[in-house]
Short mmCIF file of C-alpha atoms in Angstrom, two decimals:
data_model
loop_
_atom_site.label_atom_id
_atom_site.label_comp_id
_atom_site.label_asym_id
_atom_site.label_seq_id
_atom_site.Cartn_x
_atom_site.Cartn_y
_atom_site.Cartn_z
CA MET N 1 -91.38 63.66 -15.81
CA ASN N 2 -94.78 62.17 -17.31
CA LEU N 3 -94.85 64.21 -20.45
CA ARG N 4 -91.14 62.82 -20.91
CA LEU N 5 -92.56 59.20 -20.60
CA LEU N 6 -95.28 60.07 -23.00
CA LEU N 7 -92.75 61.10 -25.62
CA ILE N 8 -90.54 57.92 -24.94
CA ILE N 9 -93.29 55.91 -25.40
CA LEU N 10 -94.91 57.90 -28.39
CA CYS N 11 -91.58 57.37 -30.30
CA PHE N 12 -91.67 53.34 -29.60
CA LEU N 13 -94.83 53.53 -30.78
CA SER N 14 -93.90 55.25 -33.92
CA LEU N 15 -91.02 53.21 -34.38
CA PRO N 16 -92.77 50.06 -36.52
CA LEU N 17 -93.96 52.61 -38.98
CA TYR N 18 -90.33 53.95 -40.06
CA THR N 19 -89.93 50.35 -41.27
CA TYR N 20 -92.62 50.61 -44.18
CA GLY N 21 -91.62 52.83 -47.47
CA GLN N 22 -88.44 51.34 -47.37
CA GLU N 23 -89.47 47.76 -47.67
CA ASP N 24 -91.47 46.00 -50.62
CA SER N 25 -94.77 44.82 -49.11
CA THR N 26 -93.96 40.99 -50.30
CA SER N 27 -90.93 40.89 -48.58
CA ALA N 28 -91.13 39.17 -44.56
CA ARG N 29 -91.99 42.06 -42.17
CA GLN N 30 -90.40 42.41 -38.86
CA TRP N 31 -91.98 41.23 -35.95
CA TYR N 32 -92.83 44.03 -34.62
CA ALA N 33 -94.04 45.72 -37.66
CA PRO N 34 -97.81 46.25 -37.34
CA ASP N 35 -100.70 44.99 -39.97
CA ALA N 36 -102.44 48.40 -39.80
CA LEU N 37 -102.76 51.65 -38.66
CA THR N 38 -105.66 52.43 -36.50
CA LEU N 39 -107.33 55.70 -36.17
CA GLN N 40 -110.55 56.53 -33.99
CA PHE N 41 -112.83 59.09 -33.01
CA ALA N 42 -114.49 58.95 -29.70
CA GLY N 43 -115.52 55.69 -27.50
CA ASN N 44 -113.75 57.00 -23.97
CA VAL N 45 -109.86 56.15 -25.52
CA GLY N 46 -109.54 60.21 -25.95
CA MET N 47 -111.55 62.43 -28.75
CA PHE N 48 -108.92 60.95 -31.34
CA ALA N 49 -106.44 57.99 -30.66
CA VAL N 50 -104.33 56.56 -33.40
CA GLY N 51 -101.38 53.76 -33.46
CA PRO N 52 -100.51 50.81 -34.58
CA ASN N 53 -102.60 47.69 -35.40
CA TYR N 54 -101.38 43.75 -35.02
CA SER N 55 -103.52 41.09 -36.66
CA PHE N 56 -103.55 37.50 -35.82
CA ALA N 57 -105.43 34.26 -37.10
CA GLN N 58 -106.56 35.72 -40.03
CA ASP N 59 -107.86 38.97 -38.70
CA LYS N 60 -109.99 36.99 -36.18
CA VAL N 61 -108.20 38.41 -33.15
CA ASN N 62 -106.32 42.21 -33.07
CA ALA N 63 -104.43 43.93 -30.57
CA GLU N 64 -104.04 47.94 -30.52
CA LEU N 65 -101.72 50.43 -28.86
CA LEU N 66 -103.61 53.38 -29.13
CA TYR N 67 -102.15 56.84 -28.16
CA GLY N 68 -105.64 59.34 -27.46
CA PHE N 69 -106.26 62.72 -26.54
CA VAL N 70 -108.90 64.96 -25.24
CA PRO N 71 -108.69 68.34 -25.61
CA LYS N 72 -109.30 70.95 -22.90
CA PHE N 73 -113.01 71.64 -23.40
CA ASP N 74 -114.35 73.25 -19.89
CA ALA N 75 -110.97 71.20 -17.78
CA GLU N 76 -108.25 73.16 -17.09
CA GLU N 77 -105.90 70.38 -19.18
CA VAL N 78 -105.91 68.01 -21.58
CA LEU N 79 -105.72 64.35 -21.41
CA HIS N 80 -103.44 62.08 -22.77
CA LEU N 81 -103.74 58.79 -22.65
CA LEU N 82 -102.16 54.91 -23.64
CA THR N 83 -104.44 52.53 -24.87
CA ILE N 84 -103.76 48.65 -25.00
CA ARG N 85 -107.05 46.77 -26.24
CA GLY N 86 -107.40 43.55 -27.79
CA ILE N 87 -110.23 43.15 -30.72
CA TYR N 88 -112.18 39.52 -31.23
CA LYS N 89 -114.17 38.82 -34.41
CA PRO N 90 -115.95 35.53 -33.92
CA ILE N 91 -117.94 35.95 -36.90
CA LYS N 92 -116.11 35.58 -40.84
CA ARG N 93 -116.35 38.04 -43.10
CA VAL N 94 -119.39 38.36 -45.27
CA GLU N 95 -118.49 39.46 -48.62
CA LEU N 96 -121.04 42.51 -49.85
CA ASN N 97 -120.05 42.73 -53.40
CA GLU N 98 -116.71 42.91 -55.23
CA LYS N 99 -115.85 46.08 -53.44
CA TYR N 100 -117.05 45.24 -50.03
CA LYS N 101 -116.55 42.99 -46.97
CA LEU N 102 -118.28 43.21 -43.82
CA THR N 103 -117.40 41.98 -40.20
CA PRO N 104 -120.98 41.44 -39.05
CA LEU N 105 -119.41 41.60 -35.01
CA ARG N 106 -116.43 42.80 -33.46
CA LEU N 107 -115.92 42.96 -29.55
CA ASN N 108 -112.80 45.23 -28.00
CA LEU N 109 -111.78 45.26 -24.56
CA GLY N 110 -108.87 47.85 -23.59
CA LEU N 111 -107.23 49.30 -20.61
CA SER N 112 -106.33 52.57 -20.59
CA TYR N 113 -103.77 54.08 -18.78
CA TYR N 114 -103.80 58.15 -18.05
CA PHE N 115 -100.59 60.44 -17.86
CA ARG N 116 -101.27 63.23 -15.11
CA ASP N 117 -100.30 63.93 -11.64
CA GLN N 118 -104.22 64.04 -10.96
CA PHE N 119 -104.50 60.16 -11.70
CA SER N 120 -102.87 58.18 -9.62
CA THR N 121 -101.82 54.16 -9.64
CA SER N 122 -101.57 53.57 -6.35
CA TRP N 123 -103.78 55.23 -2.99
CA ASP N 124 -102.07 57.56 -0.65
CA SER N 125 -101.53 55.35 2.41
CA SER N 126 -103.13 57.85 4.54
CA TYR N 127 -106.47 57.08 3.03
CA PRO N 128 -108.13 53.82 5.30
CA LYS N 129 -107.96 50.65 3.76
CA ASN N 130 -110.92 50.17 1.11
CA TYR N 131 -111.81 53.99 1.50
CA TYR N 132 -111.62 53.94 -2.89
CA TRP N 133 -111.82 50.25 -4.38
CA TRP N 134 -110.64 51.59 -8.01
CA THR N 135 -107.30 52.98 -9.72
CA SER N 136 -107.56 56.35 -11.24
CA SER N 137 -105.27 56.07 -13.58
CA LEU N 138 -106.64 53.08 -14.99
CA ARG N 139 -109.48 52.55 -17.21
CA VAL N 140 -111.09 49.78 -18.47
CA THR N 141 -113.28 49.82 -21.45
CA GLY N 142 -115.32 47.96 -23.61
CA GLY N 143 -117.50 47.88 -26.58
CA LEU N 144 -118.97 45.60 -29.81
CA GLY N 145 -119.62 46.71 -33.36
CA ALA N 146 -119.00 45.80 -36.73
CA GLU N 147 -116.42 46.69 -39.86
CA LEU N 148 -116.86 47.59 -43.49
CA HIS N 149 -113.81 46.44 -45.67
CA ARG N 150 -112.93 47.94 -48.93
CA PRO N 151 -109.80 46.24 -50.46
CA ILE N 152 -107.21 48.79 -52.11
CA ARG N 153 -106.12 46.99 -55.52
CA ASN N 154 -104.13 49.82 -56.86
CA SER N 155 -102.02 51.06 -54.13
CA ARG N 156 -98.64 49.84 -53.00
CA SER N 157 -98.73 50.95 -49.54
CA ILE N 158 -102.27 50.34 -48.06
CA LYS N 159 -103.95 47.16 -48.86
CA GLU N 160 -107.16 47.61 -47.21
CA LEU N 161 -109.73 50.18 -45.58
CA THR N 162 -111.41 49.52 -42.83
CA LEU N 163 -114.65 51.73 -41.25
CA TYR N 164 -116.17 50.26 -38.38
CA GLY N 165 -118.24 51.93 -35.40
CA GLU N 166 -119.00 50.83 -32.26
CA VAL N 167 -120.90 50.92 -28.72
CA GLY N 168 -119.03 50.79 -25.49
CA THR N 169 -118.86 51.72 -22.18
CA TYR N 170 -116.37 51.81 -19.44
CA ASP N 171 -115.87 50.06 -16.22
CA LEU N 172 -117.19 52.85 -13.32
CA ILE N 173 -120.27 53.61 -15.16
CA VAL N 174 -120.75 50.06 -15.44
CA THR N 175 -120.80 49.46 -11.63
CA SER N 176 -122.97 52.57 -11.41
CA ALA N 177 -125.62 51.19 -13.92
CA VAL N 178 -125.35 48.01 -11.73
CA LYS N 179 -126.04 50.01 -8.63
CA ASP N 180 -128.75 51.92 -9.77
CA PRO N 181 -131.72 49.83 -11.79
CA THR N 182 -132.80 53.28 -13.45
CA LEU N 183 -129.75 53.82 -15.00
CA THR N 184 -130.09 52.34 -18.71
CA ALA N 185 -127.70 51.03 -21.11
CA TRP N 186 -128.58 54.33 -23.33
CA ASP N 187 -127.02 56.42 -20.14
CA ILE N 188 -123.87 54.49 -19.93
CA MET N 189 -123.15 53.48 -23.96
CA SER N 190 -121.85 55.85 -26.09
CA PHE N 191 -120.49 55.59 -29.67
CA ALA N 192 -117.07 55.59 -31.59
CA ILE N 193 -116.28 55.51 -34.97
CA GLY N 194 -113.05 54.41 -36.60
CA VAL N 195 -110.79 53.78 -39.73
CA ARG N 196 -108.09 51.45 -40.04
CA ALA N 197 -105.85 50.93 -43.04
CA GLY N 198 -103.84 48.02 -43.41
CA PHE N 199 -100.67 47.40 -45.01
CA MET W 1 -126.27 46.39 -63.47
CA HIS W 2 -125.54 50.02 -63.99
CA ALA W 3 -128.68 50.93 -62.67
CA LEU W 4 -128.19 48.91 -59.89
CA LYS W 5 -124.43 50.79 -59.19
CA LYS W 6 -126.74 54.28 -59.22
CA TRP W 7 -128.69 52.84 -56.80
CA TYR W 8 -125.83 51.62 -54.38
CA SER W 9 -124.07 55.06 -54.64
CA ARG W 10 -127.30 56.91 -53.81
CA GLY W 11 -128.21 54.63 -51.07
CA PHE W 12 -124.39 55.18 -49.53
CA LEU W 13 -124.84 59.16 -49.71
CA ALA W 14 -128.40 59.18 -48.12
CA ALA W 15 -126.98 56.78 -45.76
CA GLY W 16 -124.01 59.58 -45.16
CA ILE W 17 -126.34 62.23 -44.70
CA LEU W 18 -128.37 60.41 -42.03
CA ALA W 19 -125.14 59.27 -40.19
CA LEU W 20 -124.00 63.10 -40.35
CA ALA W 21 -127.54 64.20 -39.00
CA LEU W 22 -127.29 61.42 -36.26
CA LEU W 23 -123.36 62.59 -35.52
CA ASN W 24 -124.46 66.04 -35.20
CA GLN W 25 -127.65 65.53 -33.35
CA ALA W 26 -126.09 62.85 -30.64
CA CYS W 27 -122.64 64.52 -30.45
CA GLU W 28 -122.79 63.86 -26.65
CA GLU W 29 -123.33 60.27 -27.39
CA PHE W 30 -119.63 60.39 -28.80
CA GLU W 31 -117.93 59.92 -25.79
CA TYR W 32 -114.09 60.95 -25.48
CA SER W 33 -113.04 59.84 -22.32
CA PRO W 34 -114.72 58.87 -18.59
CA TYR W 35 -112.47 62.26 -17.71
CA GLU W 36 -113.77 64.73 -20.41
CA ILE W 37 -115.00 67.59 -19.25
CA ARG W 38 -117.42 69.35 -21.90
CA LEU W 39 -120.48 71.06 -20.46
CA ASP W 40 -123.66 72.94 -21.44
CA ASP W 41 -123.78 76.43 -20.46
CA ASP W 42 -126.61 75.12 -18.01
CA GLU W 43 -124.12 73.10 -16.16
CA LYS W 44 -121.68 75.78 -15.38
CA ASN W 45 -121.39 77.60 -12.56
CA ILE W 46 -124.34 76.52 -10.28
CA ASN W 47 -123.47 77.51 -7.30
CA GLY W 48 -122.57 80.93 -8.44
CA ARG W 49 -125.90 81.03 -10.46
CA ASN W 50 -128.10 79.55 -7.57
CA ILE W 51 -126.79 81.71 -5.11
CA GLU W 52 -127.86 84.71 -6.86
CA ARG W 53 -131.26 83.36 -7.05
CA ILE W 54 -130.97 82.73 -3.34
CA SER W 55 -130.11 86.18 -2.68
CA ALA W 56 -132.43 87.64 -5.03
CA LEU W 57 -135.30 86.08 -2.67
CA PRO W 58 -137.52 88.38 -1.03
CA ILE W 59 -137.08 87.17 2.21
CA SER W 60 -136.64 90.07 4.82
CA PRO W 61 -134.87 89.20 7.97
CA THR W 62 -137.96 89.00 9.95
CA ASP W 63 -139.29 86.30 7.60
CA THR W 64 -139.59 82.67 7.80
CA LEU W 65 -136.92 81.20 6.35
CA ARG W 66 -136.95 77.27 5.11
CA PHE W 67 -134.52 75.19 3.50
CA ILE W 68 -133.32 71.63 3.09
CA LEU W 69 -130.56 69.67 3.84
CA THR W 70 -129.39 66.64 1.85
CA ALA W 71 -126.00 65.04 0.80
CA ASP W 72 -124.54 61.98 -0.60
CA THR W 73 -126.85 61.52 -3.77
CA GLN W 74 -123.55 59.58 -5.48
CA GLY W 75 -125.13 57.16 -7.85
CA PHE W 76 -128.32 57.07 -5.97
CA TYR W 77 -130.41 58.24 -9.36
CA GLU W 78 -133.86 56.47 -8.57
CA GLU W 79 -134.02 58.32 -4.90
CA ASN W 80 -132.64 61.51 -6.29
CA GLU W 81 -135.62 61.54 -8.58
CA LYS W 82 -138.16 60.71 -6.01
CA LEU W 83 -136.52 63.18 -3.17
CA VAL W 84 -136.70 66.16 -5.65
CA ALA W 85 -140.24 64.96 -6.67
CA HIS W 86 -141.49 65.06 -3.13
CA ILE W 87 -139.75 68.39 -2.24
CA ASN W 88 -141.39 69.82 -5.69
CA ARG W 89 -144.34 69.00 -4.34
CA ARG W 90 -144.24 71.52 -1.30
CA ASP W 91 -144.33 75.23 -1.71
CA ASP W 92 -142.75 76.18 1.65
CA ILE W 93 -139.09 75.82 0.67
CA ASP W 94 -136.53 78.42 -0.31
CA PHE W 95 -133.57 76.38 -1.33
CA VAL W 96 -131.78 72.75 -1.23
CA LEU W 97 -128.26 72.66 0.08
CA ILE W 98 -126.57 69.37 -0.93
CA GLY W 99 -123.77 68.36 1.73
CA GLY W 100 -121.53 66.39 -0.63
CA ASP W 101 -120.30 63.42 -2.35
CA LEU W 102 -122.85 64.01 -5.54
CA THR W 103 -121.09 61.23 -7.07
CA ASP W 104 -119.01 58.07 -6.27
CA PHE W 105 -116.22 59.13 -8.96
CA GLY W 106 -116.25 62.06 -9.66
CA LEU W 107 -117.16 61.71 -13.29
CA THR W 108 -118.99 64.79 -15.39
CA LYS W 109 -120.94 61.77 -16.69
CA GLU W 110 -122.07 61.46 -12.62
CA PHE W 111 -122.11 65.29 -11.97
CA ARG W 112 -124.50 65.68 -14.91
CA LEU W 113 -126.73 62.57 -13.79
CA VAL W 114 -127.36 64.29 -10.50
CA HIS W 115 -127.68 67.75 -11.97
CA GLN W 116 -130.31 66.41 -14.24
CA ASP W 117 -132.75 65.40 -11.45
CA PHE W 118 -132.11 68.37 -9.03
CA LYS W 119 -132.26 70.76 -11.98
CA THR W 120 -135.74 70.04 -12.20
CA LEU W 121 -135.89 71.54 -8.53
CA LYS W 122 -138.87 74.76 -8.07
CA VAL W 123 -136.03 76.32 -6.00
CA PRO W 124 -132.31 76.69 -6.17
CA TYR W 125 -129.93 74.31 -4.77
CA VAL W 126 -126.60 74.92 -4.10
CA ALA W 127 -123.89 72.20 -3.47
CA VAL W 128 -120.50 71.67 -0.92
CA VAL W 129 -118.02 69.15 -2.34
CA GLY W 130 -117.53 65.90 -1.28
CA ASN W 131 -114.62 63.56 -1.38
CA HIS W 132 -115.69 61.65 -3.94
CA ASP W 133 -116.30 64.38 -5.70
CA ALA W 134 -113.00 65.31 -5.31
CA ILE W 135 -111.18 61.75 -6.84
CA ASN W 136 -109.69 61.18 -10.35
CA ASN W 137 -110.23 64.39 -12.03
CA GLY W 138 -113.51 65.40 -10.18
CA LYS W 139 -111.93 68.67 -8.57
CA GLN W 140 -111.52 70.17 -11.90
CA VAL W 141 -115.38 68.94 -12.58
CA PHE W 142 -116.54 70.20 -9.48
CA SER W 143 -114.81 73.43 -10.00
CA ALA W 144 -115.93 73.72 -13.64
CA MET W 145 -119.72 73.22 -12.64
CA TYR W 146 -120.32 74.38 -9.21
CA GLY W 147 -117.54 76.81 -8.62
CA ASP W 148 -115.37 77.68 -5.75
CA TYR W 149 -114.54 74.64 -2.73
CA ASP W 150 -115.37 77.57 0.25
CA VAL W 151 -118.17 79.52 -0.30
CA SER W 152 -120.84 81.55 1.51
CA PHE W 153 -124.13 83.60 1.22
CA SER W 154 -126.79 85.30 3.07
CA VAL W 155 -130.56 85.41 3.17
CA GLY W 156 -132.81 86.64 5.78
CA ASN W 157 -131.40 86.53 8.83
CA ALA W 158 -128.70 83.72 8.29
CA ARG W 159 -125.52 83.34 7.03
CA PHE W 160 -124.45 80.18 4.98
CA ILE W 161 -120.82 79.04 5.25
CA LEU W 162 -120.00 76.22 2.71
CA LEU W 163 -116.45 74.79 3.42
CA ASN W 164 -114.79 71.95 1.56
CA THR W 165 -113.63 69.44 4.82
CA ASN W 166 -111.94 66.88 1.88
CA TYR W 167 -108.96 66.92 4.22
CA LEU W 168 -107.50 63.57 2.87
CA GLU W 169 -108.06 64.25 -1.22
CA PHE W 170 -106.81 67.96 -0.80
CA ASP W 171 -103.12 66.54 0.87
CA LYS W 172 -103.93 67.47 4.06
CA GLN W 173 -104.70 71.53 2.88
CA VAL W 174 -107.93 71.82 4.01
CA PRO W 175 -110.52 72.60 5.69
CA ASP W 176 -109.20 76.37 5.36
CA LEU W 177 -110.29 76.96 9.27
CA ASP W 178 -108.43 80.57 8.47
CA TRP W 179 -110.91 81.35 5.54
CA LEU W 180 -113.61 79.93 7.67
CA GLU W 181 -112.45 82.07 11.17
CA THR W 182 -112.73 85.03 8.62
CA GLU W 183 -116.00 84.01 7.22
CA LEU W 184 -117.01 83.71 10.84
CA GLN W 185 -116.12 87.10 11.92
CA ALA W 186 -117.85 88.65 9.31
CA ALA W 187 -120.76 86.58 9.41
CA GLN W 188 -121.29 88.09 13.50
CA GLU W 189 -123.95 90.73 12.65
CA GLN W 190 -126.20 87.72 11.36
CA GLU W 191 -128.78 86.32 13.35
CA ASN W 192 -127.83 82.99 12.65
CA ILE W 193 -125.14 80.88 11.28
CA PHE W 194 -125.29 77.46 9.43
CA VAL W 195 -121.69 76.25 8.55
CA ILE W 196 -121.89 73.12 5.63
CA SER W 197 -119.58 70.78 4.76
CA HIS W 198 -119.37 67.33 3.61
CA ILE W 199 -117.35 65.58 6.31
CA PRO W 200 -118.34 65.97 9.87
CA PRO W 201 -115.34 67.25 12.50
CA THR W 202 -115.62 64.04 14.85
CA ASN W 203 -114.65 61.70 11.62
CA THR W 204 -110.92 61.22 11.29
CA GLU W 205 -110.97 61.77 7.81
CA PHE W 206 -111.75 65.64 9.01
CA GLY W 207 -107.91 65.69 10.12
CA GLU W 208 -107.53 65.22 14.06
CA GLU W 209 -105.52 68.07 14.22
CA ASN W 210 -108.20 70.16 12.75
CA ALA W 211 -111.36 68.96 14.95
CA VAL W 212 -110.21 70.92 18.00
CA ARG W 213 -109.98 73.96 16.03
CA TYR W 214 -112.90 73.55 14.60
CA GLY W 215 -115.09 73.04 17.69
CA GLU W 216 -113.43 76.08 19.29
CA LEU W 217 -114.65 78.58 16.45
CA MET W 218 -118.11 77.14 16.32
CA ASN W 219 -118.45 77.95 20.08
CA GLN W 220 -116.59 81.51 19.78
CA TYR W 221 -118.53 82.31 17.23
CA SER W 222 -121.63 80.99 18.45
CA VAL W 223 -122.41 79.09 15.22
CA THR W 224 -125.81 77.95 14.69
CA TYR W 225 -125.71 74.65 13.41
CA SER W 226 -122.60 72.58 11.92
CA LEU W 227 -124.07 70.68 9.03
CA HIS W 228 -122.97 67.43 7.38
CA GLY W 229 -123.12 64.16 4.98
CA HIS W 230 -120.76 61.60 4.35
CA ASN W 231 -121.56 58.85 6.91
CA HIS W 232 -125.09 58.37 4.88
CA ASN W 233 -127.01 58.34 8.43
CA TYR W 234 -128.78 60.61 10.21
CA LYS W 235 -126.87 61.78 13.06
CA PHE W 236 -127.59 64.67 15.74
CA HIS W 237 -125.27 65.26 18.46
CA PHE W 238 -123.31 68.17 20.64
CA PRO W 239 -119.71 67.02 20.25
CA PHE W 240 -118.32 70.59 21.01
CA GLY W 241 -120.71 71.06 23.73
CA GLU W 242 -124.25 72.37 24.27
CA GLY W 243 -123.89 75.30 22.28
CA VAL W 244 -123.79 74.16 19.17
CA PRO W 245 -125.62 71.25 17.79
CA VAL W 246 -123.93 69.00 15.03
CA LEU W 247 -126.16 67.39 12.26
CA GLU W 248 -125.42 64.61 9.67
CA THR W 249 -128.31 64.17 7.16
CA ALA W 250 -128.52 60.48 5.52
CA ALA W 251 -127.80 59.78 2.16
CA THR W 252 -130.55 60.32 -0.42
CA GLU W 253 -130.52 56.46 -0.87
CA LYS W 254 -132.65 56.57 2.81
CA LEU W 255 -135.00 58.95 1.24
CA GLU W 256 -134.94 61.48 3.96
CA TYR W 257 -134.02 64.70 4.29
CA ILE W 258 -133.84 67.81 6.78
CA VAL W 259 -136.28 70.76 6.90
CA PHE W 260 -135.04 74.04 8.36
CA THR W 261 -137.17 76.45 9.88
CA VAL W 262 -135.57 79.82 10.50
CA VAL W 263 -137.84 82.54 12.50
CA GLY W 264 -135.71 85.37 13.97
CA ASP W 265 -133.25 83.07 16.09
CA GLU W 266 -135.29 80.49 16.53
CA VAL W 267 -134.26 77.31 14.68
CA ASN W 268 -136.17 73.87 14.21
CA PHE W 269 -135.67 71.12 12.05
CA GLU W 270 -137.41 68.45 11.17
CA ARG W 271 -136.56 65.00 9.46
CA VAL W 272 -138.58 64.23 6.41
CA LYS W 273 -138.97 60.87 5.02
CA ILE W 274 -140.55 59.96 2.01
#
C-alpha cells in the first residue's frame, strides 16, 4: 500500500519534467513546470535526494519536492522519504568573475515524510496521553549554506549549474541539545552538498 | 590574464582535493537521515560481545560478585559521563546493567552518543531495551547495536535474565512470559536469579494481564530481585509478597546508581549518589 502510494507520488513528481525537450525554452512554461532539478547528497533528506525546484522572486525563494532514499547499511529495510522544503536567499548574488557567481547565504527548512509502517503519523490510542509528543513519520530539517553558480551559455537544455553546500540539523536532535548543554553544535550538525541544474 | 587563469584553476584543483580529503575524513558528518542505521564495528552486537566478556570473568560460584544497575540514560549525556567516570574510579565492579531507555527517540545518533560514554567503562555493560528505544525505527537500531531483546547469561552463582517489557511499543505481544518461565526453569540450579526489564510490573504500561502472571512466576521460581528503570526515581518495594523484592533505579540524570553485592545466597544492595 505504502509502496504504491510512493510510486504514484514519484510519477507525479516526474510529470513536470516531461514537458521539457519538446518545448523551446523561450516559450511560456506551464505553471507546474519546474525551473530546475536538484540532486542532493546527505543532509537528512536521504543519502541521495532528487526532485524539481521552483524559483520565485528572482531566485530569492525556492520551493523543492525531493524524493530521498537511504540504503540499508545495518538496517533491515531501505528508507524512502519525500521532503518538501523552502529555501530563502536573503543576500543577492555576487559576481566572482565572468564564469562564477556566488549566493553567500541560503537558508532551508524542510518537512520529510517517511513511507514505512514502522513510522506512524499518529500514536495508537492505547498510549497514555502525551506519552510521546512527536510524530515519527514526519521530521523537520533545516540548514544554512552557500551556492556557487555557473551559467551554461551554449546549452539549450541547461541554463545554469549550481553547486551548493549546507550545514544542517533536525528537530529531534535539536531538542536533545536544548536538554543537554554538553551536546555541542558539532554533535547535532551534519553536512550536505548538492547540484541544481536550472532550465 | 593567462597567469591569473592558471592560478585560479590550480586553486580550484587544490580546493577540490582538500574537499575530497575532508569528505573522506568526515564521512560520518554527512548524515542521510535521522533514521539511518550506519554502524561502526564496535557499535554492533554490544550485548553479545559484553556477555562473552562477563562469562569469561574468573568468578567462581563462591566468589563475591558485584554489579551496578543504572537506567534511563536518555539524553543525559553530561550525567552519563559523570556516572561512567565515577564507576571507573572503583575497582570492585564486575559489570554494569542498563535498565532500558538508552535514548529518547530510538535514533542511531543517540545510541551512539550513549555508547561513546559507556564503552569507556573499564568493565563490560549490558543493556535491556526500553520503551523509548523501541519507537521510530529504534527497534531496528537496538537489534543492530545490542542484539536480542530477550537474553540471559550466567556469572558466578547468578543468572541474569533480560526481558523486554515494552508492552505498548511491541503491540501488546511482550513480555514473553512463556520464554521467561522457560528461562526461570533452566536457572533453578543457580543460587540467585535476577530478572531485569525496563518497565516495572507495577506500571500499567506493563500490561495488567501480564502483571499477575509475572508476580506468580517471581514467587514460584524464587527470583532474587526484579530490577527495573522507567520511572526515573528510586523505589524499593514488595508488590508480590515479601519473597521477591522489586527495585527501580533512578535515571542517570539523578546521578545515582545501585551496587549489588552477591556472596553465596546473600544479596545486598547499596544506593550510591555521586
